[in-house]
mmCIF file of C-alpha atoms and ligand atoms in Angstrom:
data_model
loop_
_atom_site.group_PDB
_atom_site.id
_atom_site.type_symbol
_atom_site.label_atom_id
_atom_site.label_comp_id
_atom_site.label_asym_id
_atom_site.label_seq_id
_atom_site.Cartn_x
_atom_site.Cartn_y
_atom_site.Cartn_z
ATOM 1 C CA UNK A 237 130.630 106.990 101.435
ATOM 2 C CA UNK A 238 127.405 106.520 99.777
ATOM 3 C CA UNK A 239 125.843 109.014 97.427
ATOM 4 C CA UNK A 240 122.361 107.766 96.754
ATOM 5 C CA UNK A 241 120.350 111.081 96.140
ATOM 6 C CA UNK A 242 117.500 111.881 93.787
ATOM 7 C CA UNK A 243 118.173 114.569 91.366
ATOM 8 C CA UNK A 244 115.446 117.147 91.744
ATOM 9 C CA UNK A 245 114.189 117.438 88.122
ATOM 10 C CA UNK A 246 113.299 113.258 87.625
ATOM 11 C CA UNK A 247 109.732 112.506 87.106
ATOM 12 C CA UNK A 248 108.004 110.687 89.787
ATOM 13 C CA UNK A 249 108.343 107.215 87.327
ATOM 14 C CA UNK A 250 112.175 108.247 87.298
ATOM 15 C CA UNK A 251 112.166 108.710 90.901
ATOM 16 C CA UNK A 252 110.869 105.286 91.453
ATOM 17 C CA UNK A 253 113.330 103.932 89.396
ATOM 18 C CA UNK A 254 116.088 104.902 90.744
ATOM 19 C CA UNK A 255 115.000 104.570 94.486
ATOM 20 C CA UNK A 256 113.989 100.652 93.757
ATOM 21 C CA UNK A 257 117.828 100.962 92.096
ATOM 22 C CA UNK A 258 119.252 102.380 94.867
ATOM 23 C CA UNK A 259 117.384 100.101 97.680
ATOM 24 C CA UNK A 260 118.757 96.764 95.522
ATOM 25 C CA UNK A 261 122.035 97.987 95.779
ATOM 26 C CA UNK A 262 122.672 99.244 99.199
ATOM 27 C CA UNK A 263 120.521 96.119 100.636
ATOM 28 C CA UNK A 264 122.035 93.587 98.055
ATOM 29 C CA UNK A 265 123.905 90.625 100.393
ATOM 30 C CA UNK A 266 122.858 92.380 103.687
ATOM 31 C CA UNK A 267 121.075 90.012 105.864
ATOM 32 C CA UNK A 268 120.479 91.919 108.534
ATOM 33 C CA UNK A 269 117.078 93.315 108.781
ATOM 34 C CA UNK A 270 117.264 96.145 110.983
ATOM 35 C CA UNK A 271 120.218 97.753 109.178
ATOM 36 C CA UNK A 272 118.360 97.071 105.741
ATOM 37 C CA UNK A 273 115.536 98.860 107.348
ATOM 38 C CA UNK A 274 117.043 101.548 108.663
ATOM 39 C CA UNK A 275 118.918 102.123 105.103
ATOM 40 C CA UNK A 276 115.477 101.971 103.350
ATOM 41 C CA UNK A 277 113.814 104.291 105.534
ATOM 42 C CA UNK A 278 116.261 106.964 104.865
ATOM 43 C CA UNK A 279 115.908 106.450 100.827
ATOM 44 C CA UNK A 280 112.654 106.612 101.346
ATOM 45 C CA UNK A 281 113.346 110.279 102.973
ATOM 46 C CA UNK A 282 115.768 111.415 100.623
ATOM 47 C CA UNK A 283 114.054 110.273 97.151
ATOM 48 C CA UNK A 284 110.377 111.319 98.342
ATOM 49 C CA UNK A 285 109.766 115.092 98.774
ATOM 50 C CA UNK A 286 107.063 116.640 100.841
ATOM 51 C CA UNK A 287 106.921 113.748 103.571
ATOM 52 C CA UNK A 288 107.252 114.458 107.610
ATOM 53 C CA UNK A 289 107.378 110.583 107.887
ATOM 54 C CA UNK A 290 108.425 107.624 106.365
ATOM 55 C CA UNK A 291 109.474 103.990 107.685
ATOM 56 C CA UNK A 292 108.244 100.220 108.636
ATOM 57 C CA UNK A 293 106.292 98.685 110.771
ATOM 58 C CA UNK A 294 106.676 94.935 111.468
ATOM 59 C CA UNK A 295 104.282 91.953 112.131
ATOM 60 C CA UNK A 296 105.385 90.461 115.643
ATOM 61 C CA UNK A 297 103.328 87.908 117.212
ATOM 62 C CA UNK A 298 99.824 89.263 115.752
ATOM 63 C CA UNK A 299 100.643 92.876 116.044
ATOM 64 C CA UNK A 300 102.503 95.935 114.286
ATOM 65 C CA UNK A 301 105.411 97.006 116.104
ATOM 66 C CA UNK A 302 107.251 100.306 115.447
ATOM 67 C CA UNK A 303 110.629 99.257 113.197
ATOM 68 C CA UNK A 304 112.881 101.801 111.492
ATOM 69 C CA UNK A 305 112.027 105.383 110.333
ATOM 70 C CA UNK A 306 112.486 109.008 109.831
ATOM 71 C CA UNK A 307 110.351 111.283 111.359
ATOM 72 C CA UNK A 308 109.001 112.381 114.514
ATOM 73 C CA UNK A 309 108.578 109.423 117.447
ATOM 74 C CA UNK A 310 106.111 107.057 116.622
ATOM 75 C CA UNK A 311 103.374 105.224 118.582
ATOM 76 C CA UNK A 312 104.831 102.001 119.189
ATOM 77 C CA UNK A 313 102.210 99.176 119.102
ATOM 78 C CA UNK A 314 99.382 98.863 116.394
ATOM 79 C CA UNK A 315 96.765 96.059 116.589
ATOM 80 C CA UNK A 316 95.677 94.543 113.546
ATOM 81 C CA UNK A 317 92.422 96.472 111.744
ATOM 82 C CA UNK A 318 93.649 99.605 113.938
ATOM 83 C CA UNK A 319 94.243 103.000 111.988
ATOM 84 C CA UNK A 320 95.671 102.913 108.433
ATOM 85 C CA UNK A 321 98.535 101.149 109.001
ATOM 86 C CA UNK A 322 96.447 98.131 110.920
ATOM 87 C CA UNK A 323 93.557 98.004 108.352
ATOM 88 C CA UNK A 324 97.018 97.611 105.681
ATOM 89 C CA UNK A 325 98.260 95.041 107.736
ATOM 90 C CA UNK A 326 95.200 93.296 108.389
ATOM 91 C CA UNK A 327 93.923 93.387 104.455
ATOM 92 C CA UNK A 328 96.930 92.752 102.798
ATOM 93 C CA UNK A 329 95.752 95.969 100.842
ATOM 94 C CA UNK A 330 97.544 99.265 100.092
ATOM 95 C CA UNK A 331 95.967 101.639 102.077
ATOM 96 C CA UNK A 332 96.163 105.275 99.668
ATOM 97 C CA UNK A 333 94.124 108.151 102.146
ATOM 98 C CA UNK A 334 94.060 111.490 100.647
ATOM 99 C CA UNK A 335 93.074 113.024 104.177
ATOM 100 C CA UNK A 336 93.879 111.414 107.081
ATOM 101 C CA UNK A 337 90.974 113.090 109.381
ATOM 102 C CA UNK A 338 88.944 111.392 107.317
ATOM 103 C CA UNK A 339 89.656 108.078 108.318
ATOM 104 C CA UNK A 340 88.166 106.519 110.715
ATOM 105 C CA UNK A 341 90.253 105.304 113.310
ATOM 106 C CA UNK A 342 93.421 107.389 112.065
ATOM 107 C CA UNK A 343 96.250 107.356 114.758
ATOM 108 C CA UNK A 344 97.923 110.328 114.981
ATOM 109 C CA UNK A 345 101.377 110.482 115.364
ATOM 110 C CA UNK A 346 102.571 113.653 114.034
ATOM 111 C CA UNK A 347 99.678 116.183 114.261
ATOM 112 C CA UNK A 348 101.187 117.655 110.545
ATOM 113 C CA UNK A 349 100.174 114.149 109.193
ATOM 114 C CA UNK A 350 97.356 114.913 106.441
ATOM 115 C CA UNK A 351 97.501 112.521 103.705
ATOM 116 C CA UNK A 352 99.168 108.645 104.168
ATOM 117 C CA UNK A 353 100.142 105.863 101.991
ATOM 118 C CA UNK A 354 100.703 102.693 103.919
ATOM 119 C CA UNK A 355 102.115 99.420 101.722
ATOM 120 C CA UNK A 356 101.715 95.349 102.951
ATOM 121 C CA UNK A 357 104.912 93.811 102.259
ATOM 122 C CA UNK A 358 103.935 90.237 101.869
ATOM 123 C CA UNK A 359 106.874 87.150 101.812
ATOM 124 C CA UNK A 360 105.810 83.974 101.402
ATOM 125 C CA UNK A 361 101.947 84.730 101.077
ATOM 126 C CA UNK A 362 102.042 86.975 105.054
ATOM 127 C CA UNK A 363 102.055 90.008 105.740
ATOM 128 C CA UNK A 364 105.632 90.994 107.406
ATOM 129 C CA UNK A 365 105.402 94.553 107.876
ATOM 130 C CA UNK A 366 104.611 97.540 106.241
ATOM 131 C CA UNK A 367 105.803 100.428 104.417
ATOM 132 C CA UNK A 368 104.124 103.930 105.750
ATOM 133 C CA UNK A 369 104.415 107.458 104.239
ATOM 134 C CA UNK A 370 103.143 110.382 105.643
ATOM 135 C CA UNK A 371 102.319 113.598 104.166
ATOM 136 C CA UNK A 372 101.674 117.222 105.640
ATOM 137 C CA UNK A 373 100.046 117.783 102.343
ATOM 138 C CA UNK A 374 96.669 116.395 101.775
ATOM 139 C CA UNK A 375 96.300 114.217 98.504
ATOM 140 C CA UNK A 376 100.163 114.030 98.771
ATOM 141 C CA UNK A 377 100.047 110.599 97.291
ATOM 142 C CA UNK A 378 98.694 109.000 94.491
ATOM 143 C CA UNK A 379 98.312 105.359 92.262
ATOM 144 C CA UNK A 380 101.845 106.129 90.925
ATOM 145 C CA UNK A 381 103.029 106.299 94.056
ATOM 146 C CA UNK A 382 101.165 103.521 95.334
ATOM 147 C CA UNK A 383 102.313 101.236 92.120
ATOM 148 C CA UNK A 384 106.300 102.397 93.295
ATOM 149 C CA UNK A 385 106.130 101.114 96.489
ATOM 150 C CA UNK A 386 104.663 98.389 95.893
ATOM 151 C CA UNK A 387 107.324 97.450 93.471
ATOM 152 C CA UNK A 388 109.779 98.511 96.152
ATOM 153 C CA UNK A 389 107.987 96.287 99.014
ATOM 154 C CA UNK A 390 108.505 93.068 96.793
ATOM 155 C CA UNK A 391 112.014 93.771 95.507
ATOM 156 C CA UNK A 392 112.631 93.790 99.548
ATOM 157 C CA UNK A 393 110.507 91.477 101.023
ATOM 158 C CA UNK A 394 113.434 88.970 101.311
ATOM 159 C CA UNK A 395 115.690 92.122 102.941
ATOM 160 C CA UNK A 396 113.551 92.801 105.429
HETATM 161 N N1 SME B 135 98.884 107.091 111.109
HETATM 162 C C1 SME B 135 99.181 105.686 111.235
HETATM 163 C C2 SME B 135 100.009 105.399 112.463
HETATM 164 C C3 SME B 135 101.462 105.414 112.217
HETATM 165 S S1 SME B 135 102.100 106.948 112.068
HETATM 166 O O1 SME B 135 101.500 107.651 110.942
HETATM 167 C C4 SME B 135 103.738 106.873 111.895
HETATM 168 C C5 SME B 135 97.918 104.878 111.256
HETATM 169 O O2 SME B 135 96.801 105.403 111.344
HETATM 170 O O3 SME B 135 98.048 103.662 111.196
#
């Protein structure tokens, strides 16, 4: 069994810590990407609080295309430059919106969605997929957060 939990009273730097910890270890020698994915997806939901989703989308010939999460069903298809997750995609550029109805061209999935922080993770200088968090809390997220998963979408950019 694995026990990879976050114990409630770590700071958010902690926190980071010891999810980028955790996602080296239960990915480490794994090359399957879906199962690395679908690991990752669920650290994401058990180190994170306060998120109603939280998994990847990947680059497939030009577009985003639903991959691993937890959460509520997803749309499956994103074009590139489309909604936060496409503008990521497209840009290369973390995408940090403190209220997601103020975005224009947000795609709502889950109508609780109200703040999103959607990552680029980049191997060999492309964009591969993405990282997205969702909130039901506006301003959920913020440069800390941003600057962990970051960290976390380079330490698996070869996992993935
Ligand atoms: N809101 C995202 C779409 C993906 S869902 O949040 C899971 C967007 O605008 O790209």
């Amino acid at each position: 069994m694995y026990d990879f939990s976050a114990d409630p009273g770590l700071s958010k730097a902690e926190r980071y810590r010891e999810l980028e910890s955790a996602a080296r270890a239960l990915t480490d020698g794994e090359p399957d990407p879906v199962a690395n994915m679908a690991n990752l997806a669920a650290l994401l939901w058990e180190f994170l609080p306060d998120l109603n989703w939280a998994g990847f989308y990947r680059m497939v010939e030009g577009e985003l295309v639903l991959g691993p999460f937890m959460g509520r069903p997803a749309c499956i298809r994103i074009p590139l430059g489309r909604g936060v997750c496409g503008t990521a995609a497209q840009s290369g550029e973390t995408q940090l919106v403190e209220e997601v109805h103020a975005f224009p061209g947000h795609i709502a999935c889950d109508a609780a969605s109200r703040s999103e922080l959607v990552v680029p993770v980049v191997r060999e200088g492309e964009v591969v997929a993405v990282i997205d968090l969702d909130s039901p809390s506006p301003a959920r997220f913020d440069r800390e957060d941003a600057a962990g998963i970051e960290r976390l979408a380079q330490v698996v950019a070869n996992r993935i």
